[in-house]
PQR file with spaces between the fields and no chain letter, atoms N, CA, C, O and H, PARSE charges and radii, in Angstrom:
ATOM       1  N    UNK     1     -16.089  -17.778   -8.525 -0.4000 1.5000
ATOM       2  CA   UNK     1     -16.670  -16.763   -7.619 -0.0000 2.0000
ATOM       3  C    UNK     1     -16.221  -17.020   -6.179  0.5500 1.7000
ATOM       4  O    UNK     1     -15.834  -16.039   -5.544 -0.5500 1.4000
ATOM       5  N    UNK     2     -16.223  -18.083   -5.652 -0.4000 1.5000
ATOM       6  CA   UNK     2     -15.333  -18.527   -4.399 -0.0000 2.0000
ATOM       7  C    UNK     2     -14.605  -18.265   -3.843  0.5500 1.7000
ATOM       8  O    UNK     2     -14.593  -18.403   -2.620 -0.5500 1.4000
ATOM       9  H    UNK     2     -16.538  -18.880   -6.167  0.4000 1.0000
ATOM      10  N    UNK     3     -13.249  -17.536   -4.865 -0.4000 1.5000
ATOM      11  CA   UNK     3     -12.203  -17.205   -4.819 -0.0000 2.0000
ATOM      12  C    UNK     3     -12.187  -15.745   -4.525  0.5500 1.7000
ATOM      13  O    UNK     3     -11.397  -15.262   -3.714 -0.5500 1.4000
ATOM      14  H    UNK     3     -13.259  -17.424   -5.859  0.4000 1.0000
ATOM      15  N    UNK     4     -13.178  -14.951   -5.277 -0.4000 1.5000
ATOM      16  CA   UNK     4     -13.094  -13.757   -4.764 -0.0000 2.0000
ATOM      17  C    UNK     4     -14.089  -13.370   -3.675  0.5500 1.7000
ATOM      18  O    UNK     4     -14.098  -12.201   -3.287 -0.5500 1.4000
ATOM      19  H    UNK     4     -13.820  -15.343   -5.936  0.4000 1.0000
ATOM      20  N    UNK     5     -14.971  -14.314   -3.126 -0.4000 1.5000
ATOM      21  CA   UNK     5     -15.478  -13.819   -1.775 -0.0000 2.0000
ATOM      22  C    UNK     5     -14.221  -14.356   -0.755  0.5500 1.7000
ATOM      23  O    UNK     5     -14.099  -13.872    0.370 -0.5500 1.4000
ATOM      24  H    UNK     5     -14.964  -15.263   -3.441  0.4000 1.0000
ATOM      25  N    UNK     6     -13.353  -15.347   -1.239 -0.4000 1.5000
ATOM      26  CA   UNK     6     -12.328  -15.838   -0.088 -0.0000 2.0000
ATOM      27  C    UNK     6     -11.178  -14.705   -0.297  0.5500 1.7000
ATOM      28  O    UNK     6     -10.447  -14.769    0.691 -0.5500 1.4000
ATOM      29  H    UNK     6     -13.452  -15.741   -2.153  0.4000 1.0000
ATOM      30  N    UNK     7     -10.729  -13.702   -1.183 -0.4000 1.5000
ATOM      31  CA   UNK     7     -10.240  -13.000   -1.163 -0.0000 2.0000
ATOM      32  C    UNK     7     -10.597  -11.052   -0.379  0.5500 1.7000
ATOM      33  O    UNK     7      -9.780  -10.287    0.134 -0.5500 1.4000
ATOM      34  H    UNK     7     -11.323  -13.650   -1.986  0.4000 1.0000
ATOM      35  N    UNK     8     -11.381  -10.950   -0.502 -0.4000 1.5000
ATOM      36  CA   UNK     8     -12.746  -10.114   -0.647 -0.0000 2.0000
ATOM      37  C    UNK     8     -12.388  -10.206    1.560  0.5500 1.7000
ATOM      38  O    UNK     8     -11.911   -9.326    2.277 -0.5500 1.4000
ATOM      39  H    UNK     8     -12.045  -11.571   -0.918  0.4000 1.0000
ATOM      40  N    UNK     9     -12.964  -11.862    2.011 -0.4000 1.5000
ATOM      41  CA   UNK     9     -12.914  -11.877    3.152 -0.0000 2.0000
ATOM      42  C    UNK     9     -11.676  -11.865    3.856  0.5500 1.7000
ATOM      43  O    UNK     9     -11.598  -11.508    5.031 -0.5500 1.4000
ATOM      44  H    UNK     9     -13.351  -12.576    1.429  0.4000 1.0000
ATOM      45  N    UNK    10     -10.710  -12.242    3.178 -0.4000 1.5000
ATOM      46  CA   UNK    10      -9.318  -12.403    3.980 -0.0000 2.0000
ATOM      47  C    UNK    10      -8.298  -10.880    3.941  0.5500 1.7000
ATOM      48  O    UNK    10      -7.430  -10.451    4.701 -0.5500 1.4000
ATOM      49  H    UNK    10     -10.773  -12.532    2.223  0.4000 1.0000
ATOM      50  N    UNK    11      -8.929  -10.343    2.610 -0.4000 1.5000
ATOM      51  CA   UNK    11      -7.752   -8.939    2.611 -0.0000 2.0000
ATOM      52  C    UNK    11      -7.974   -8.325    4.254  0.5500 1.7000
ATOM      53  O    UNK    11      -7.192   -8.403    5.202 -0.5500 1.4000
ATOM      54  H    UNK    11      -9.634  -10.692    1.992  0.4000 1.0000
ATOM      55  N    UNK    12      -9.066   -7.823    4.199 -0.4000 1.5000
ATOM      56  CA   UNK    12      -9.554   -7.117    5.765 -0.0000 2.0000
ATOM      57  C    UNK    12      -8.751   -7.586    6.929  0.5500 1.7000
ATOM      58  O    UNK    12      -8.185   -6.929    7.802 -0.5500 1.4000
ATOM      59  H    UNK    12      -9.701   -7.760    3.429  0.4000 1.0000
ATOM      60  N    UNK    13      -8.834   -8.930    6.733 -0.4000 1.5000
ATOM      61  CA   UNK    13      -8.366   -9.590    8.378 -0.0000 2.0000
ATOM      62  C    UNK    13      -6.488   -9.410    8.000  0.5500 1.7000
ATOM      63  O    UNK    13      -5.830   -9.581    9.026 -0.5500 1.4000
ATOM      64  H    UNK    13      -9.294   -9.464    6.023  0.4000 1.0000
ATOM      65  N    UNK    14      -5.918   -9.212    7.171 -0.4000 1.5000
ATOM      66  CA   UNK    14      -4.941   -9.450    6.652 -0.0000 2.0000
ATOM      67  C    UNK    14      -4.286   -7.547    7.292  0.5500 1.7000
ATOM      68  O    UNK    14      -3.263   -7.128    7.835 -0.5500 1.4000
ATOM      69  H    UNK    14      -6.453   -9.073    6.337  0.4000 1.0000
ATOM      70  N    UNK    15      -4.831   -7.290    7.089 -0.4000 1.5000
ATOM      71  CA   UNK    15      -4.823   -5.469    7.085 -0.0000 2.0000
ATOM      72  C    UNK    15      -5.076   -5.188    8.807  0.5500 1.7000
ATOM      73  O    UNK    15      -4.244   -4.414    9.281 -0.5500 1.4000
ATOM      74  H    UNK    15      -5.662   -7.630    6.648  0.4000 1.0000
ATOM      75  N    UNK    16      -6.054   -5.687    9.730 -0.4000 1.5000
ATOM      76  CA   UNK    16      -6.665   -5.731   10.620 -0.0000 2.0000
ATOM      77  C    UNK    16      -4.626   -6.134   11.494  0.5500 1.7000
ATOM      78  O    UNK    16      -3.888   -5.401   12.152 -0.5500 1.4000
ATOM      79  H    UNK    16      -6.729   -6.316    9.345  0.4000 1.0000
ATOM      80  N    UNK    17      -4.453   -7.677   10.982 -0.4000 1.5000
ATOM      81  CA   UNK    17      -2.976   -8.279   11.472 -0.0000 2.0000
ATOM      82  C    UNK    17      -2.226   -7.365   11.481  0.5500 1.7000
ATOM      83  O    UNK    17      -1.749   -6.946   12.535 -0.5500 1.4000
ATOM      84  H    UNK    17      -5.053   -8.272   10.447  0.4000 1.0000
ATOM      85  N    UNK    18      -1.941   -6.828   10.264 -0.4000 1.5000
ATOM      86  CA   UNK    18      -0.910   -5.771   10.363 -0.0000 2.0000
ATOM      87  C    UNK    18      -0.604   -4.881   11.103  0.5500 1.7000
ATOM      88  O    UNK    18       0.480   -4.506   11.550 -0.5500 1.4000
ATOM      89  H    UNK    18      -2.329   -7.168    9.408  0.4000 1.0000
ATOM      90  N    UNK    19      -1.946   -4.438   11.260 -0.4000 1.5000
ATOM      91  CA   UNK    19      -1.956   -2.619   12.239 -0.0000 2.0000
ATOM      92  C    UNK    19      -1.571   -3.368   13.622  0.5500 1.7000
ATOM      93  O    UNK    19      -1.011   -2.621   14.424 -0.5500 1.4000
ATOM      94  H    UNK    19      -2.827   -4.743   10.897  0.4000 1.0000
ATOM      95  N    UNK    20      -1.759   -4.668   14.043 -0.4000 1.5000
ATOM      96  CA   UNK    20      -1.817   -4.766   15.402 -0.0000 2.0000
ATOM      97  C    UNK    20      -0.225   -5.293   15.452  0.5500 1.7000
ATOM      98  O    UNK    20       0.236   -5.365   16.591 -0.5500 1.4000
ATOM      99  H    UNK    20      -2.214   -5.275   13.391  0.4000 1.0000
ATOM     100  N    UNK    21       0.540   -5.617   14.510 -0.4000 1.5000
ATOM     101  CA   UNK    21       2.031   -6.221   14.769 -0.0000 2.0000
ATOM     102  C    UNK    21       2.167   -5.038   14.632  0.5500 1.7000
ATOM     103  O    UNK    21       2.942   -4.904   15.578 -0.5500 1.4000
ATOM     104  H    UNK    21       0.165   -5.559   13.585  0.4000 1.0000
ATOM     105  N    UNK    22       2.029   -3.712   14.113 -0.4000 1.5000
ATOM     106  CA   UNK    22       2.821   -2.337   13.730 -0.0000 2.0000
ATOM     107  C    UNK    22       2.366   -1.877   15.032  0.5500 1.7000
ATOM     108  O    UNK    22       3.317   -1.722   15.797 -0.5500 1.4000
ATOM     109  H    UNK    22       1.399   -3.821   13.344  0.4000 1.0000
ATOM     110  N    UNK    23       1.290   -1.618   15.517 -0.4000 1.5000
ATOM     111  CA   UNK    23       1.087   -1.210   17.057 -0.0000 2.0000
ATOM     112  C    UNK    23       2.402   -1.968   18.046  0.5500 1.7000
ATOM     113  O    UNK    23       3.394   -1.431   18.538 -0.5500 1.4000
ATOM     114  H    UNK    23       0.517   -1.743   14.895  0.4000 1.0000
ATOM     115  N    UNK    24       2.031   -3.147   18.087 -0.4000 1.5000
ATOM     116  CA   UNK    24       2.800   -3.904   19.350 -0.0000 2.0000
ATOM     117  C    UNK    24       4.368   -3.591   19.547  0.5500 1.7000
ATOM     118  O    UNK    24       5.027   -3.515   20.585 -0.5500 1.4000
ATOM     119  H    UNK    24       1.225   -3.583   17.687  0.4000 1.0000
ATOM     120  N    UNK    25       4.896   -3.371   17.645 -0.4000 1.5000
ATOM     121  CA   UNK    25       6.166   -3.038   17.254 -0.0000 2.0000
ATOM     122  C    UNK    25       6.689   -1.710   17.643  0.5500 1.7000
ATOM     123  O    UNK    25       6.061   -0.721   17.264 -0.5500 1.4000
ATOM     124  H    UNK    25       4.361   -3.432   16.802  0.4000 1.0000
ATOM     125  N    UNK    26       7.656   -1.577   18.285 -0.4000 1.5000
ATOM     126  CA   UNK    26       8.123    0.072   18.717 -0.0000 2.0000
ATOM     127  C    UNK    26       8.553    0.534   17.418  0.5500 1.7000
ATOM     128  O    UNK    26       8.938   -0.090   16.429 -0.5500 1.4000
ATOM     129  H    UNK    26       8.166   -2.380   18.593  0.4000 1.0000
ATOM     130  N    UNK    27       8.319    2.427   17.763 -0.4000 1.5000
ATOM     131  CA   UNK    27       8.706    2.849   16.272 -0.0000 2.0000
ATOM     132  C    UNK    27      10.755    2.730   16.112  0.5500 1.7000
ATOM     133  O    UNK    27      11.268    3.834   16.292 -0.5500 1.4000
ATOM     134  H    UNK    27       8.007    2.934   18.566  0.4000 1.0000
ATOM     135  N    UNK    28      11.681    1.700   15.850 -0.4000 1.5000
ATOM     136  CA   UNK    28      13.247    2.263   15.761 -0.0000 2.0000
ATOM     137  C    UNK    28      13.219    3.523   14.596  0.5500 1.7000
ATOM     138  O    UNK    28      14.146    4.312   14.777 -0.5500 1.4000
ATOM     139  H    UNK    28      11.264    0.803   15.703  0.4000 1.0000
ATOM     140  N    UNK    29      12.507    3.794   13.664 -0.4000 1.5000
ATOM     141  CA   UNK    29      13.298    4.497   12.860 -0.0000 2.0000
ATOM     142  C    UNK    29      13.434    5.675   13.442  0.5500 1.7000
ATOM     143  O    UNK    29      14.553    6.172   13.309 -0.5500 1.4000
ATOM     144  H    UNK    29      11.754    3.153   13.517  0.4000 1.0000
ATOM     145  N    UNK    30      12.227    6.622   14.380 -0.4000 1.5000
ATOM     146  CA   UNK    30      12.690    7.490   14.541 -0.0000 2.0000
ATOM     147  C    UNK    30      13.708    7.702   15.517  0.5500 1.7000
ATOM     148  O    UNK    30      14.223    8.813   15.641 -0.5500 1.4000
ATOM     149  H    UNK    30      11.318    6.219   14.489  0.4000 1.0000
């Protein structure tokens, strides 16, 4: 059970990281 409250808690912050490197990141493709 450990495993999925440590999973459970980390996806979010994991998702949270992302949007803010994709923010900081300029868009090249368009």
């Amino acid at each position: 059970m450990v495993t999925l409250v440590y999973v459970i808690g980390t996806v979010p912050l994991v998702l949270v990281v992302v949007r803010e490197i994709r923010r900081r990141t300029p868009d090249s493709g368009s």
